[in-house]
Amino acid sequence: MAVPTEFDALLVLSFGGPEGPEQVMPFLENVTRGRGIPPERLTSVAEHYLHFGGVSPINGINRALIGEISAELADRGERLPVYFGNRNWYPMIEETVAEMKSDGVRRAAVFATSAWGGYSGCAQYQEDIARARAAVGEGAPELVKMRQFFDHPLLVAMFADAIAAAAATLPASVRDDARLVFTAHSIPLRAADRCGPDLYARQVRYAASLVAAAAGFRDYDVVWQSRSGPPQVPWLEPDVGDHLSALAESGTTAVVVCPVGFVSDHIEVVWDLDNELREQADELGIALARASTPNAQRRFARLVLDLLDEIRDGRDPARVVGTQPVPGYGSSVDGRYCTAGCLASTS
């Protein structure tokens, strides 16, 4: 059991996204700085955002989630301020932590909107926390990142329910034969072992197995989407588009796509799946249904507060137990949060 810890605030830390056409290119330059992404690739990706008026859904979804967290806290009779900060766009985490210091916050729990281990899903958020505290300087609040939650019962239930709802929209004639396909964001193979051997991919596959079982599917596929960068750099495969073509060739007539690697319907879900993949499915003659992500459900707010209570009360983590060892647990100091390379707090 962990030692109980008191907090006087909660920080929701996310990726960020533009909220107007003039913000799209500066945002993309922030995201890709130092990665050698060709300018023409940024221009291409910018068109995805401009298709939606230059506004990413992610900030709005996070604000709605914060509203649900605050409402859940109020229902429980708790008074705990909830702050919002981003890695790549406003409100930037540095500004938020400065505001927290000004408000007298001494120690805050941090909920990062990524369920996963690995560098970009966990370790980079630790770097964001450290950078923000260094920018604020003396008196910056202690920030404690809460654990990865890819196996939390509420996350599994939300995705399982979303799969059922999506499947129900398929034509009755093909519904029972629909193939379940899980997707998550691809990453370069050279980054796959950065926080433990194949950690991120193993966690995605583990979570997919939990959700598939909860949804009543014995057979399913795990594929990847939204790769970027130079084409000569290998990334996790198969790509969801390539996989859909292979399914069509094998005679598949219906697919339920579950973006298990994402907790909100942000741009890489609504563009890559709802636009590009759906157009491909129509061309292939495949009926396609896309399961929703947790977004700002009240259950997601309860998940956040469950993670908070684990640290505040020293509780054991709430986890769905699969048939395989949990990827990423057991190699850290107390087995609760991360692998050895990803610390649970930054103070």
PDB file of N, CA and C in Angstrom, residues 121-184:
ATOM      1  N   GLY A 121       3.423   9.125 -24.131  1.00  0.00           N
ATOM      2  CA  GLY A 121       2.228   8.956 -23.323  1.00  0.00           C
ATOM      3  C   GLY A 121       2.437   9.122 -21.836  1.00  0.00           C
ATOM      4  N   CYS A 122       3.688   9.038 -21.387  1.00  0.00           N
ATOM      5  CA  CYS A 122       3.946   9.110 -19.943  1.00  0.00           C
ATOM      6  C   CYS A 122       5.183   9.947 -19.625  1.00  0.00           C
ATOM      7  N   ALA A 123       6.353   9.500 -20.094  1.00  0.00           N
ATOM      8  CA  ALA A 123       7.592  10.179 -19.720  1.00  0.00           C
ATOM      9  C   ALA A 123       7.622  11.631 -20.180  1.00  0.00           C
ATOM     10  N   GLN A 124       7.066  11.902 -21.365  1.00  0.00           N
ATOM     11  CA  GLN A 124       7.094  13.285 -21.834  1.00  0.00           C
ATOM     12  C   GLN A 124       6.207  14.179 -20.976  1.00  0.00           C
ATOM     13  N   TYR A 125       5.140  13.630 -20.427  1.00  0.00           N
ATOM     14  CA  TYR A 125       4.327  14.426 -19.498  1.00  0.00           C
ATOM     15  C   TYR A 125       5.106  14.716 -18.215  1.00  0.00           C
ATOM     16  N   GLN A 126       5.958  13.787 -17.798  1.00  0.00           N
ATOM     17  CA  GLN A 126       6.822  14.069 -16.665  1.00  0.00           C
ATOM     18  C   GLN A 126       7.779  15.208 -17.001  1.00  0.00           C
ATOM     19  N   GLU A 127       8.277  15.213 -18.231  1.00  0.00           N
ATOM     20  CA  GLU A 127       9.152  16.307 -18.653  1.00  0.00           C
ATOM     21  C   GLU A 127       8.390  17.630 -18.689  1.00  0.00           C
ATOM     22  N   ASP A 128       7.135  17.585 -19.150  1.00  0.00           N
ATOM     23  CA  ASP A 128       6.315  18.799 -19.153  1.00  0.00           C
ATOM     24  C   ASP A 128       6.174  19.361 -17.741  1.00  0.00           C
ATOM     25  N   ILE A 129       5.924  18.466 -16.789  1.00  0.00           N
ATOM     26  CA  ILE A 129       5.761  18.880 -15.396  1.00  0.00           C
ATOM     27  C   ILE A 129       7.048  19.522 -14.877  1.00  0.00           C
ATOM     28  N   ALA A 130       8.176  18.861 -15.136  1.00  0.00           N
ATOM     29  CA  ALA A 130       9.461  19.384 -14.653  1.00  0.00           C
ATOM     30  C   ALA A 130       9.778  20.726 -15.300  1.00  0.00           C
ATOM     31  N   ARG A 131       9.500  20.852 -16.600  1.00  0.00           N
ATOM     32  CA  ARG A 131       9.778  22.111 -17.302  1.00  0.00           C
ATOM     33  C   ARG A 131       8.933  23.250 -16.753  1.00  0.00           C
ATOM     34  N   ALA A 132       7.665  22.966 -16.488  1.00  0.00           N
ATOM     35  CA  ALA A 132       6.774  24.006 -15.975  1.00  0.00           C
ATOM     36  C   ALA A 132       7.195  24.453 -14.585  1.00  0.00           C
ATOM     37  N   ARG A 133       7.571  23.515 -13.729  1.00  0.00           N
ATOM     38  CA  ARG A 133       7.986  23.873 -12.380  1.00  0.00           C
ATOM     39  C   ARG A 133       9.275  24.690 -12.416  1.00  0.00           C
ATOM     40  N   ALA A 134      10.186  24.311 -13.323  1.00  0.00           N
ATOM     41  CA  ALA A 134      11.431  25.073 -13.446  1.00  0.00           C
ATOM     42  C   ALA A 134      11.160  26.483 -13.947  1.00  0.00           C
ATOM     43  N   ALA A 135      10.199  26.620 -14.879  1.00  0.00           N
ATOM     44  CA  ALA A 135       9.867  27.945 -15.405  1.00  0.00           C
ATOM     45  C   ALA A 135       9.251  28.835 -14.335  1.00  0.00           C
ATOM     46  N   VAL A 136       8.450  28.254 -13.458  1.00  0.00           N
ATOM     47  CA  VAL A 136       7.808  29.019 -12.391  1.00  0.00           C
ATOM     48  C   VAL A 136       8.802  29.352 -11.295  1.00  0.00           C
ATOM     49  N   GLY A 137       9.714  28.414 -11.038  1.00  0.00           N
ATOM     50  CA  GLY A 137      10.772  28.677 -10.067  1.00  0.00           C
ATOM     51  C   GLY A 137      10.345  28.433  -8.630  1.00  0.00           C
ATOM     52  N   GLU A 138      11.001  29.146  -7.717  1.00  0.00           N
ATOM     53  CA  GLU A 138      10.777  28.929  -6.290  1.00  0.00           C
ATOM     54  C   GLU A 138       9.302  29.095  -5.933  1.00  0.00           C
ATOM     55  N   GLY A 139       8.816  28.157  -5.157  1.00  0.00           N
ATOM     56  CA  GLY A 139       7.421  28.194  -4.736  1.00  0.00           C
ATOM     57  C   GLY A 139       6.471  27.488  -5.672  1.00  0.00           C
ATOM     58  N   ALA A 140       6.992  26.918  -6.763  1.00  0.00           N
ATOM     59  CA  ALA A 140       6.122  26.162  -7.662  1.00  0.00           C
ATOM     60  C   ALA A 140       5.535  24.976  -6.911  1.00  0.00           C
ATOM     61  N   PRO A 141       4.263  24.671  -7.122  1.00  0.00           N
ATOM     62  CA  PRO A 141       3.657  23.556  -6.386  1.00  0.00           C
ATOM     63  C   PRO A 141       4.277  22.217  -6.767  1.00  0.00           C
ATOM     64  N   GLU A 142       4.292  21.305  -5.824  1.00  0.00           N
ATOM     65  CA  GLU A 142       4.664  19.926  -6.130  1.00  0.00           C
ATOM     66  C   GLU A 142       3.565  19.338  -7.003  1.00  0.00           C
ATOM     67  N   LEU A 143       3.977  18.617  -8.043  1.00  0.00           N
ATOM     68  CA  LEU A 143       3.024  18.029  -8.984  1.00  0.00           C
ATOM     69  C   LEU A 143       3.249  16.527  -9.056  1.00  0.00           C
ATOM     70  N   VAL A 144       2.225  15.764  -8.764  1.00  0.00           N
ATOM     71  CA  VAL A 144       2.326  14.307  -8.707  1.00  0.00           C
ATOM     72  C   VAL A 144       1.475  13.708  -9.817  1.00  0.00           C
ATOM     73  N   LYS A 145       2.122  13.128 -10.797  1.00  0.00           N
ATOM     74  CA  LYS A 145       1.396  12.522 -11.918  1.00  0.00           C
ATOM     75  C   LYS A 145       0.748  11.211 -11.481  1.00  0.00           C
ATOM     76  N   MET A 146      -0.528  11.079 -11.792  1.00  0.00           N
ATOM     77  CA  MET A 146      -1.235   9.849 -11.468  1.00  0.00           C
ATOM     78  C   MET A 146      -0.906   8.759 -12.483  1.00  0.00           C
ATOM     79  N   ARG A 147      -1.215   7.540 -12.135  1.00  0.00           N
ATOM     80  CA  ARG A 147      -0.722   6.398 -12.889  1.00  0.00           C
ATOM     81  C   ARG A 147      -1.381   6.256 -14.260  1.00  0.00           C
ATOM     82  N   GLN A 148      -0.786   5.391 -15.077  1.00  0.00           N
ATOM     83  CA  GLN A 148      -1.389   4.960 -16.331  1.00  0.00           C
ATOM     84  C   GLN A 148      -2.672   4.184 -16.019  1.00  0.00           C
ATOM     85  N   PHE A 149      -3.665   4.310 -16.896  1.00  0.00           N
ATOM     86  CA  PHE A 149      -4.977   3.757 -16.559  1.00  0.00           C
ATOM     87  C   PHE A 149      -5.581   2.905 -17.669  1.00  0.00           C
ATOM     88  N   PHE A 150      -4.734   2.309 -18.501  1.00  0.00           N
ATOM     89  CA  PHE A 150      -5.218   1.532 -19.642  1.00  0.00           C
ATOM     90  C   PHE A 150      -6.020   0.299 -19.238  1.00  0.00           C
ATOM     91  N   ASP A 151      -5.886  -0.121 -17.971  1.00  0.00           N
ATOM     92  CA  ASP A 151      -6.603  -1.315 -17.517  1.00  0.00           C
ATOM     93  C   ASP A 151      -7.646  -0.987 -16.452  1.00  0.00           C
ATOM     94  N   HIS A 152      -8.010   0.282 -16.326  1.00  0.00           N
ATOM     95  CA  HIS A 152      -8.987   0.660 -15.312  1.00  0.00           C
ATOM     96  C   HIS A 152     -10.374   0.129 -15.708  1.00  0.00           C
ATOM     97  N   PRO A 153     -11.136  -0.402 -14.763  1.00  0.00           N
ATOM     98  CA  PRO A 153     -12.454  -0.965 -15.095  1.00  0.00           C
ATOM     99  C   PRO A 153     -13.383   0.000 -15.806  1.00  0.00           C
ATOM    100  N   LEU A 154     -13.358   1.280 -15.456  1.00  0.00           N
ATOM    101  CA  LEU A 154     -14.253   2.232 -16.099  1.00  0.00           C
ATOM    102  C   LEU A 154     -13.840   2.507 -17.545  1.00  0.00           C
ATOM    103  N   LEU A 155     -12.539   2.535 -17.827  1.00  0.00           N
ATOM    104  CA  LEU A 155     -12.093   2.712 -19.208  1.00  0.00           C
ATOM    105  C   LEU A 155     -12.517   1.523 -20.051  1.00  0.00           C
ATOM    106  N   VAL A 156     -12.313   0.330 -19.523  1.00  0.00           N
ATOM    107  CA  VAL A 156     -12.710  -0.881 -20.248  1.00  0.00           C
ATOM    108  C   VAL A 156     -14.214  -0.870 -20.507  1.00  0.00           C
ATOM    109  N   ALA A 157     -14.994  -0.500 -19.507  1.00  0.00           N
ATOM    110  CA  ALA A 157     -16.458  -0.486 -19.654  1.00  0.00           C
ATOM    111  C   ALA A 157     -16.907   0.550 -20.675  1.00  0.00           C
ATOM    112  N   MET A 158     -16.285   1.743 -20.660  1.00  0.00           N
ATOM    113  CA  MET A 158     -16.687   2.778 -21.613  1.00  0.00           C
ATOM    114  C   MET A 158     -16.435   2.332 -23.044  1.00  0.00           C
ATOM    115  N   PHE A 159     -15.288   1.725 -23.303  1.00  0.00           N
ATOM    116  CA  PHE A 159     -15.008   1.272 -24.657  1.00  0.00           C
ATOM    117  C   PHE A 159     -15.889   0.080 -25.042  1.00  0.00           C
ATOM    118  N   ALA A 160     -16.132  -0.835 -24.119  1.00  0.00           N
ATOM    119  CA  ALA A 160     -16.997  -1.977 -24.421  1.00  0.00           C
ATOM    120  C   ALA A 160     -18.407  -1.507 -24.770  1.00  0.00           C
ATOM    121  N   ASP A 161     -18.928  -0.552 -24.018  1.00  0.00           N
ATOM    122  CA  ASP A 161     -20.252  -0.003 -24.313  1.00  0.00           C
ATOM    123  C   ASP A 161     -20.257   0.722 -25.655  1.00  0.00           C
ATOM    124  N   ALA A 162     -19.171   1.412 -25.965  1.00  0.00           N
ATOM    125  CA  ALA A 162     -19.091   2.131 -27.233  1.00  0.00           C
ATOM    126  C   ALA A 162     -19.064   1.170 -28.415  1.00  0.00           C
ATOM    127  N   ILE A 163     -18.405   0.035 -28.249  1.00  0.00           N
ATOM    128  CA  ILE A 163     -18.389  -0.976 -29.308  1.00  0.00           C
ATOM    129  C   ILE A 163     -19.797  -1.507 -29.555  1.00  0.00           C
ATOM    130  N   ALA A 164     -20.522  -1.795 -28.488  1.00  0.00           N
ATOM    131  CA  ALA A 164     -21.891  -2.291 -28.634  1.00  0.00           C
ATOM    132  C   ALA A 164     -22.771  -1.260 -29.336  1.00  0.00           C
ATOM    133  N   ALA A 165     -22.621   0.004 -28.960  1.00  0.00           N
ATOM    134  CA  ALA A 165     -23.426   1.056 -29.573  1.00  0.00           C
ATOM    135  C   ALA A 165     -23.081   1.212 -31.049  1.00  0.00           C
ATOM    136  N   ALA A 166     -21.802   1.120 -31.388  1.00  0.00           N
ATOM    137  CA  ALA A 166     -21.390   1.241 -32.786  1.00  0.00           C
ATOM    138  C   ALA A 166     -21.900   0.063 -33.601  1.00  0.00           C
ATOM    139  N   ALA A 167     -21.749  -1.137 -33.072  1.00  0.00           N
ATOM    140  CA  ALA A 167     -22.205  -2.326 -33.793  1.00  0.00           C
ATOM    141  C   ALA A 167     -23.697  -2.262 -34.093  1.00  0.00           C
ATOM    142  N   ALA A 168     -24.453  -1.677 -33.178  1.00  0.00           N
ATOM    143  CA  ALA A 168     -25.906  -1.576 -33.357  1.00  0.00           C
ATOM    144  C   ALA A 168     -26.288  -0.697 -34.539  1.00  0.00           C
ATOM    145  N   THR A 169     -25.373   0.150 -35.019  1.00  0.00           N
ATOM    146  CA  THR A 169     -25.680   1.022 -36.153  1.00  0.00           C
ATOM    147  C   THR A 169     -25.428   0.349 -37.495  1.00  0.00           C
ATOM    148  N   LEU A 170     -24.805  -0.822 -37.486  1.00  0.00           N
ATOM    149  CA  LEU A 170     -24.538  -1.525 -38.732  1.00  0.00           C
ATOM    150  C   LEU A 170     -25.821  -2.158 -39.271  1.00  0.00           C
ATOM    151  N   PRO A 171     -25.909  -2.342 -40.581  1.00  0.00           N
ATOM    152  CA  PRO A 171     -27.069  -3.042 -41.136  1.00  0.00           C
ATOM    153  C   PRO A 171     -27.215  -4.425 -40.501  1.00  0.00           C
ATOM    154  N   ALA A 172     -28.428  -4.799 -40.205  1.00  0.00           N
ATOM    155  CA  ALA A 172     -28.678  -6.073 -39.526  1.00  0.00           C
ATOM    156  C   ALA A 172     -28.128  -7.248 -40.310  1.00  0.00           C
ATOM    157  N   SER A 173     -28.090  -7.136 -41.627  1.00  0.00           N
ATOM    158  CA  SER A 173     -27.657  -8.256 -42.463  1.00  0.00           C
ATOM    159  C   SER A 173     -26.178  -8.585 -42.310  1.00  0.00           C
ATOM    160  N   VAL A 174     -25.360  -7.618 -41.831  1.00  0.00           N
ATOM    161  CA  VAL A 174     -23.917  -7.855 -41.708  1.00  0.00           C
ATOM    162  C   VAL A 174     -23.421  -7.707 -40.277  1.00  0.00           C
ATOM    163  N   ARG A 175     -24.317  -7.304 -39.388  1.00  0.00           N
ATOM    164  CA  ARG A 175     -23.896  -6.962 -38.021  1.00  0.00           C
ATOM    165  C   ARG A 175     -23.212  -8.116 -37.310  1.00  0.00           C
ATOM    166  N   ASP A 176     -23.766  -9.307 -37.402  1.00  0.00           N
ATOM    167  CA  ASP A 176     -23.234 -10.441 -36.646  1.00  0.00           C
ATOM    168  C   ASP A 176     -21.874 -10.894 -37.152  1.00  0.00           C
ATOM    169  N   ASP A 177     -21.522 -10.513 -38.378  1.00  0.00           N
ATOM    170  CA  ASP A 177     -20.235 -10.927 -38.947  1.00  0.00           C
ATOM    171  C   ASP A 177     -19.197  -9.811 -38.917  1.00  0.00           C
ATOM    172  N   ALA A 178     -19.493  -8.721 -38.233  1.00  0.00           N
ATOM    173  CA  ALA A 178     -18.571  -7.578 -38.220  1.00  0.00           C
ATOM    174  C   ALA A 178     -17.258  -7.939 -37.537  1.00  0.00           C
ATOM    175  N   ARG A 179     -16.181  -7.456 -38.108  1.00  0.00           N
ATOM    176  CA  ARG A 179     -14.851  -7.662 -37.538  1.00  0.00           C
ATOM    177  C   ARG A 179     -14.540  -6.500 -36.615  1.00  0.00           C
ATOM    178  N   LEU A 180     -14.051  -6.793 -35.421  1.00  0.00           N
ATOM    179  CA  LEU A 180     -13.653  -5.758 -34.473  1.00  0.00           C
ATOM    180  C   LEU A 180     -12.187  -5.417 -34.691  1.00  0.00           C
ATOM    181  N   VAL A 181     -11.912  -4.132 -34.916  1.00  0.00           N
ATOM    182  CA  VAL A 181     -10.553  -3.664 -35.168  1.00  0.00           C
ATOM    183  C   VAL A 181     -10.246  -2.538 -34.189  1.00  0.00           C
ATOM    184  N   PHE A 182      -9.220  -2.734 -33.376  1.00  0.00           N
ATOM    185  CA  PHE A 182      -8.759  -1.693 -32.456  1.00  0.00           C
ATOM    186  C   PHE A 182      -7.649  -0.885 -33.128  1.00  0.00           C
ATOM    187  N   THR A 183      -7.663   0.432 -32.911  1.00  0.00           N
ATOM    188  CA  THR A 183      -6.595   1.276 -33.430  1.00  0.00           C
ATOM    189  C   THR A 183      -5.978   2.094 -32.300  1.00  0.00           C
ATOM    190  N   ALA A 184      -4.714   2.433 -32.496  1.00  0.00           N
ATOM    191  CA  ALA A 184      -4.002   3.342 -31.601  1.00  0.00           C
ATOM    192  C   ALA A 184      -2.981   4.091 -32.443  1.00  0.00           C
TER     193      ALA A 184
END
